[in-house]
Amino acid sequence: MQPPAGLPHTHSRPVHWLLTALAVAAVLLGAALVGPGDDTATASAPTAPAPDPAAVSYPFDCGTVGVEVVRRAAADLDGAAATVAVVRCRSGAGTAPNGVYVLTAEQGAAPRVTATLVDPAQRMNVTGFAVRDDVVSATLLGYSSADVPRCCPDRRRDVQWRWRDGKFVLTALPVAGRA
């Protein structure tokens, strides 16, 4: 049974669609303004600010193109502020391999790399990066051989590193991506 044609809510009008679009836009804007700026989540915030990944000298050479910080997250390692950074060489085209580094800084000292979780020499790309409490997790994408096009990784492995006894311990072995 259909409602009588004269009722006001039986036909959608452009004003209804406009109001719906404005409501959705307001919700998205509010979520963007309130949500975290980086992938930062810690059980308790360290007292000192996390090191700035742009102020660190990384242990690989990008030549004249320089290093790009792709993702970063603050971490609390036994009460010490740290930053976990995903970095790569700047690339105008293609996808440069990523490195994942743990950065710390003692009071009054410049930040430095204190752990390498993924070395760019392993030729992997990092997605699904997150830091929660004392766990760094990521999805590593790699290549089974040099014949696989660099656009299309054919290996994937979810990994986690847990902070234990003053160091990160890999809890799942990554696929190196090389034959």
PDB file of C-alpha atoms in Angstrom:
ATOM      1  CA  MET A   1       0.000   0.000   0.000  1.00  0.00           C
ATOM      2  CA  GLN A   2       1.365   3.387  -0.955  1.00  0.00           C
ATOM      3  CA  PRO A   3       0.942   6.527   1.131  1.00  0.00           C
ATOM      4  CA  PRO A   4      -1.266   9.280  -0.245  1.00  0.00           C
ATOM      5  CA  ALA A   5       0.541  11.530  -2.730  1.00  0.00           C
ATOM      6  CA  GLY A   6      -0.100  14.707  -0.774  1.00  0.00           C
ATOM      7  CA  LEU A   7       2.102  13.861   2.264  1.00  0.00           C
ATOM      8  CA  PRO A   8       5.235  16.056   2.540  1.00  0.00           C
ATOM      9  CA  HIS A   9       7.812  13.262   3.125  1.00  0.00           C
ATOM     10  CA  THR A  10       6.889  10.917   0.318  1.00  0.00           C
ATOM     11  CA  HIS A  11       9.150  12.561  -2.291  1.00  0.00           C
ATOM     12  CA  SER A  12      12.743  13.637  -1.791  1.00  0.00           C
ATOM     13  CA  ARG A  13      13.494  17.151  -2.933  1.00  0.00           C
ATOM     14  CA  PRO A  14      16.852  18.799  -3.655  1.00  0.00           C
ATOM     15  CA  VAL A  15      16.741  20.561  -0.276  1.00  0.00           C
ATOM     16  CA  HIS A  16      16.645  17.175   1.500  1.00  0.00           C
ATOM     17  CA  TRP A  17      19.755  16.005  -0.377  1.00  0.00           C
ATOM     18  CA  LEU A  18      21.505  19.301   0.374  1.00  0.00           C
ATOM     19  CA  LEU A  19      20.757  19.011   4.100  1.00  0.00           C
ATOM     20  CA  THR A  20      21.962  15.392   4.126  1.00  0.00           C
ATOM     21  CA  ALA A  21      25.202  16.348   2.354  1.00  0.00           C
ATOM     22  CA  LEU A  22      25.801  19.199   4.816  1.00  0.00           C
ATOM     23  CA  ALA A  23      25.219  16.904   7.791  1.00  0.00           C
ATOM     24  CA  VAL A  24      27.673  14.309   6.434  1.00  0.00           C
ATOM     25  CA  ALA A  25      30.260  17.039   5.731  1.00  0.00           C
ATOM     26  CA  ALA A  26      29.884  18.380   9.289  1.00  0.00           C
ATOM     27  CA  VAL A  27      30.442  14.911  10.772  1.00  0.00           C
ATOM     28  CA  LEU A  28      33.553  14.326   8.615  1.00  0.00           C
ATOM     29  CA  LEU A  29      34.976  17.750   9.470  1.00  0.00           C
ATOM     30  CA  GLY A  30      34.378  17.165  13.160  1.00  0.00           C
ATOM     31  CA  ALA A  31      36.102  13.767  13.013  1.00  0.00           C
ATOM     32  CA  ALA A  32      39.094  15.283  11.188  1.00  0.00           C
ATOM     33  CA  LEU A  33      39.454  18.067  13.744  1.00  0.00           C
ATOM     34  CA  VAL A  34      39.038  15.861  16.805  1.00  0.00           C
ATOM     35  CA  GLY A  35      40.975  12.765  15.604  1.00  0.00           C
ATOM     36  CA  PRO A  36      44.713  12.197  16.156  1.00  0.00           C
ATOM     37  CA  GLY A  37      47.149  13.922  13.784  1.00  0.00           C
ATOM     38  CA  ASP A  38      49.545  10.949  13.604  1.00  0.00           C
ATOM     39  CA  ASP A  39      49.320   7.274  14.444  1.00  0.00           C
ATOM     40  CA  THR A  40      49.914   8.050  18.091  1.00  0.00           C
ATOM     41  CA  ALA A  41      48.518   5.896  20.839  1.00  0.00           C
ATOM     42  CA  THR A  42      50.279   5.181  24.090  1.00  0.00           C
ATOM     43  CA  ALA A  43      49.169   3.816  27.434  1.00  0.00           C
ATOM     44  CA  SER A  44      50.612   6.780  29.275  1.00  0.00           C
ATOM     45  CA  ALA A  45      52.176   9.877  27.811  1.00  0.00           C
ATOM     46  CA  PRO A  46      55.893  10.300  28.492  1.00  0.00           C
ATOM     47  CA  THR A  47      56.923  13.432  30.350  1.00  0.00           C
ATOM     48  CA  ALA A  48      59.294  14.725  27.614  1.00  0.00           C
ATOM     49  CA  PRO A  49      58.168  15.414  24.053  1.00  0.00           C
ATOM     50  CA  ALA A  50      58.787  12.686  21.484  1.00  0.00           C
ATOM     51  CA  PRO A  51      61.827  13.289  19.237  1.00  0.00           C
ATOM     52  CA  ASP A  52      61.234  15.069  15.931  1.00  0.00           C
ATOM     53  CA  PRO A  53      61.937  12.591  13.090  1.00  0.00           C
ATOM     54  CA  ALA A  54      62.884  15.454  10.754  1.00  0.00           C
ATOM     55  CA  ALA A  55      65.839  16.324  13.031  1.00  0.00           C
ATOM     56  CA  VAL A  56      67.525  12.908  12.792  1.00  0.00           C
ATOM     57  CA  SER A  57      70.326  11.655  10.568  1.00  0.00           C
ATOM     58  CA  TYR A  58      69.262   8.219   9.289  1.00  0.00           C
ATOM     59  CA  PRO A  59      71.753   5.422   8.533  1.00  0.00           C
ATOM     60  CA  PHE A  60      71.168   5.255   4.775  1.00  0.00           C
ATOM     61  CA  ASP A  61      72.111   7.449   1.834  1.00  0.00           C
ATOM     62  CA  CYS A  62      69.490   9.133  -0.343  1.00  0.00           C
ATOM     63  CA  GLY A  63      71.967  11.219  -2.306  1.00  0.00           C
ATOM     64  CA  THR A  64      70.662  14.654  -3.250  1.00  0.00           C
ATOM     65  CA  VAL A  65      66.939  13.788  -3.022  1.00  0.00           C
ATOM     66  CA  GLY A  66      66.888  13.618   0.782  1.00  0.00           C
ATOM     67  CA  VAL A  67      64.866  11.644   3.299  1.00  0.00           C
ATOM     68  CA  GLU A  68      61.081  11.771   3.598  1.00  0.00           C
ATOM     69  CA  VAL A  69      59.250  10.865   6.833  1.00  0.00           C
ATOM     70  CA  VAL A  70      56.217   8.915   5.606  1.00  0.00           C
ATOM     71  CA  ARG A  71      54.585   8.076   8.965  1.00  0.00           C
ATOM     72  CA  ARG A  72      55.432   8.574  12.605  1.00  0.00           C
ATOM     73  CA  ALA A  73      54.050   7.707  16.008  1.00  0.00           C
ATOM     74  CA  ALA A  74      54.982   8.619  19.559  1.00  0.00           C
ATOM     75  CA  ALA A  75      55.892   5.816  21.934  1.00  0.00           C
ATOM     76  CA  ASP A  76      56.623   5.452  25.644  1.00  0.00           C
ATOM     77  CA  LEU A  77      59.507   3.056  26.235  1.00  0.00           C
ATOM     78  CA  ASP A  78      59.756   2.442  29.966  1.00  0.00           C
ATOM     79  CA  GLY A  79      58.877   6.086  30.654  1.00  0.00           C
ATOM     80  CA  ALA A  80      61.188   7.539  27.992  1.00  0.00           C
ATOM     81  CA  ALA A  81      59.688   9.457  25.091  1.00  0.00           C
ATOM     82  CA  ALA A  82      60.415   7.919  21.696  1.00  0.00           C
ATOM     83  CA  THR A  83      59.267   8.247  18.112  1.00  0.00           C
ATOM     84  CA  VAL A  84      58.867   5.378  15.679  1.00  0.00           C
ATOM     85  CA  ALA A  85      59.304   6.693  12.129  1.00  0.00           C
ATOM     86  CA  VAL A  86      58.737   5.170   8.704  1.00  0.00           C
ATOM     87  CA  VAL A  87      61.129   6.893   6.293  1.00  0.00           C
ATOM     88  CA  ARG A  88      62.292   6.564   2.694  1.00  0.00           C
ATOM     89  CA  CYS A  89      64.224   8.464   0.079  1.00  0.00           C
ATOM     90  CA  ARG A  90      62.109  11.100  -1.675  1.00  0.00           C
ATOM     91  CA  SER A  91      60.776   9.720  -4.922  1.00  0.00           C
ATOM     92  CA  GLY A  92      59.225  11.585  -7.823  1.00  0.00           C
ATOM     93  CA  ALA A  93      58.021   8.342  -9.360  1.00  0.00           C
ATOM     94  CA  GLY A  94      57.746   4.810  -8.066  1.00  0.00           C
ATOM     95  CA  THR A  95      57.847   3.657  -4.482  1.00  0.00           C
ATOM     96  CA  ALA A  96      61.157   3.798  -2.655  1.00  0.00           C
ATOM     97  CA  PRO A  97      61.824   1.107  -0.012  1.00  0.00           C
ATOM     98  CA  ASN A  98      60.958   2.073   3.559  1.00  0.00           C
ATOM     99  CA  GLY A  99      62.936   1.965   6.760  1.00  0.00           C
ATOM    100  CA  VAL A 100      61.413   1.849  10.245  1.00  0.00           C
ATOM    101  CA  TYR A 101      63.467   3.453  13.005  1.00  0.00           C
ATOM    102  CA  VAL A 102      63.062   4.060  16.727  1.00  0.00           C
ATOM    103  CA  LEU A 103      64.260   7.507  17.781  1.00  0.00           C
ATOM    104  CA  THR A 104      65.114   8.701  21.267  1.00  0.00           C
ATOM    105  CA  ALA A 105      66.737  11.787  22.755  1.00  0.00           C
ATOM    106  CA  GLU A 106      68.326  12.321  26.120  1.00  0.00           C
ATOM    107  CA  GLN A 107      67.580  15.649  27.755  1.00  0.00           C
ATOM    108  CA  GLY A 108      69.522  18.412  25.997  1.00  0.00           C
ATOM    109  CA  ALA A 109      70.846  16.065  23.278  1.00  0.00           C
ATOM    110  CA  ALA A 110      69.871  15.782  19.621  1.00  0.00           C
ATOM    111  CA  PRO A 111      67.521  12.917  18.728  1.00  0.00           C
ATOM    112  CA  ARG A 112      69.171   9.778  17.372  1.00  0.00           C
ATOM    113  CA  VAL A 113      68.298   6.391  15.900  1.00  0.00           C
ATOM    114  CA  THR A 114      68.398   3.798  18.677  1.00  0.00           C
ATOM    115  CA  ALA A 115      66.886   0.823  16.818  1.00  0.00           C
ATOM    116  CA  THR A 116      66.310  -0.231  13.224  1.00  0.00           C
ATOM    117  CA  LEU A 117      63.183  -2.353  12.825  1.00  0.00           C
ATOM    118  CA  VAL A 118      63.187  -2.433   9.003  1.00  0.00           C
ATOM    119  CA  ASP A 119      66.275  -1.533   6.967  1.00  0.00           C
ATOM    120  CA  PRO A 120      65.658   0.018   3.506  1.00  0.00           C
ATOM    121  CA  ALA A 121      68.240  -2.465   2.150  1.00  0.00           C
ATOM    122  CA  GLN A 122      65.580  -5.157   2.705  1.00  0.00           C
ATOM    123  CA  ARG A 123      63.613  -3.433  -0.092  1.00  0.00           C
ATOM    124  CA  MET A 124      60.246  -3.548   1.686  1.00  0.00           C
ATOM    125  CA  ASN A 125      57.369  -1.114   1.883  1.00  0.00           C
ATOM    126  CA  VAL A 126      55.486  -0.527   5.113  1.00  0.00           C
ATOM    127  CA  THR A 127      51.707  -0.173   5.398  1.00  0.00           C
ATOM    128  CA  GLY A 128      49.288  -0.612   8.278  1.00  0.00           C
ATOM    129  CA  PHE A 129      51.753   1.074  10.665  1.00  0.00           C
ATOM    130  CA  ALA A 130      50.661   1.635  14.274  1.00  0.00           C
ATOM    131  CA  VAL A 131      52.097   1.986  17.774  1.00  0.00           C
ATOM    132  CA  ARG A 132      50.008   0.789  20.721  1.00  0.00           C
ATOM    133  CA  ASP A 133      51.490   0.695  24.209  1.00  0.00           C
ATOM    134  CA  ASP A 134      54.773  -1.222  23.825  1.00  0.00           C
ATOM    135  CA  VAL A 135      53.965  -2.798  20.440  1.00  0.00           C
ATOM    136  CA  VAL A 136      54.877  -1.532  16.970  1.00  0.00           C
ATOM    137  CA  SER A 137      52.890  -3.260  14.232  1.00  0.00           C
ATOM    138  CA  ALA A 138      53.113  -3.025  10.478  1.00  0.00           C
ATOM    139  CA  THR A 139      52.378  -4.841   7.276  1.00  0.00           C
ATOM    140  CA  LEU A 140      55.494  -5.412   5.195  1.00  0.00           C
ATOM    141  CA  LEU A 141      55.205  -5.678   1.420  1.00  0.00           C
ATOM    142  CA  GLY A 142      58.084  -7.204  -0.522  1.00  0.00           C
ATOM    143  CA  TYR A 143      59.172  -8.954  -3.685  1.00  0.00           C
ATOM    144  CA  SER A 144      59.960 -12.622  -4.246  1.00  0.00           C
ATOM    145  CA  SER A 145      62.553 -11.891  -6.955  1.00  0.00           C
ATOM    146  CA  ALA A 146      64.152  -9.108  -8.962  1.00  0.00           C
ATOM    147  CA  ASP A 147      61.811 -10.036 -11.839  1.00  0.00           C
ATOM    148  CA  VAL A 148      58.727  -8.817  -9.955  1.00  0.00           C
ATOM    149  CA  PRO A 149      57.873  -5.219 -11.036  1.00  0.00           C
ATOM    150  CA  ARG A 150      58.502  -2.664  -8.273  1.00  0.00           C
ATOM    151  CA  CYS A 151      54.914  -1.480  -8.613  1.00  0.00           C
ATOM    152  CA  CYS A 152      53.439  -4.775  -7.553  1.00  0.00           C
ATOM    153  CA  PRO A 153      54.806  -6.459  -4.408  1.00  0.00           C
ATOM    154  CA  ASP A 154      53.957 -10.146  -4.304  1.00  0.00           C
ATOM    155  CA  ARG A 155      54.857 -10.821  -0.658  1.00  0.00           C
ATOM    156  CA  ARG A 156      52.953  -9.597   2.395  1.00  0.00           C
ATOM    157  CA  ARG A 157      53.555 -10.211   6.073  1.00  0.00           C
ATOM    158  CA  ASP A 158      52.014  -8.715   9.201  1.00  0.00           C
ATOM    159  CA  VAL A 159      54.643  -8.209  11.900  1.00  0.00           C
ATOM    160  CA  GLN A 160      54.896  -6.894  15.444  1.00  0.00           C
ATOM    161  CA  TRP A 161      57.803  -5.758  17.550  1.00  0.00           C
ATOM    162  CA  ARG A 162      57.357  -5.782  21.335  1.00  0.00           C
ATOM    163  CA  TRP A 163      59.456  -3.707  23.712  1.00  0.00           C
ATOM    164  CA  ARG A 164      61.031  -6.220  26.126  1.00  0.00           C
ATOM    165  CA  ASP A 165      64.052  -5.842  28.414  1.00  0.00           C
ATOM    166  CA  GLY A 166      65.242  -2.622  26.770  1.00  0.00           C
ATOM    167  CA  LYS A 167      64.926  -3.704  23.122  1.00  0.00           C
ATOM    168  CA  PHE A 168      62.356  -4.510  20.453  1.00  0.00           C
ATOM    169  CA  VAL A 169      61.707  -8.196  19.787  1.00  0.00           C
ATOM    170  CA  LEU A 170      60.147  -9.295  16.501  1.00  0.00           C
ATOM    171  CA  THR A 171      57.159 -11.509  17.192  1.00  0.00           C
ATOM    172  CA  ALA A 172      56.543 -12.579  13.577  1.00  0.00           C
ATOM    173  CA  LEU A 173      59.299 -13.025  11.032  1.00  0.00           C
ATOM    174  CA  PRO A 174      58.871 -10.892   7.906  1.00  0.00           C
ATOM    175  CA  VAL A 175      59.144 -12.204   4.400  1.00  0.00           C
ATOM    176  CA  ALA A 176      62.364 -10.619   3.168  1.00  0.00           C
ATOM    177  CA  GLY A 177      61.026 -10.365  -0.394  1.00  0.00           C
ATOM    178  CA  ARG A 178      64.181 -11.535  -2.128  1.00  0.00           C
ATOM    179  CA  ALA A 179      64.790 -14.876  -3.743  1.00  0.00           C
TER     180      ALA A 179
END
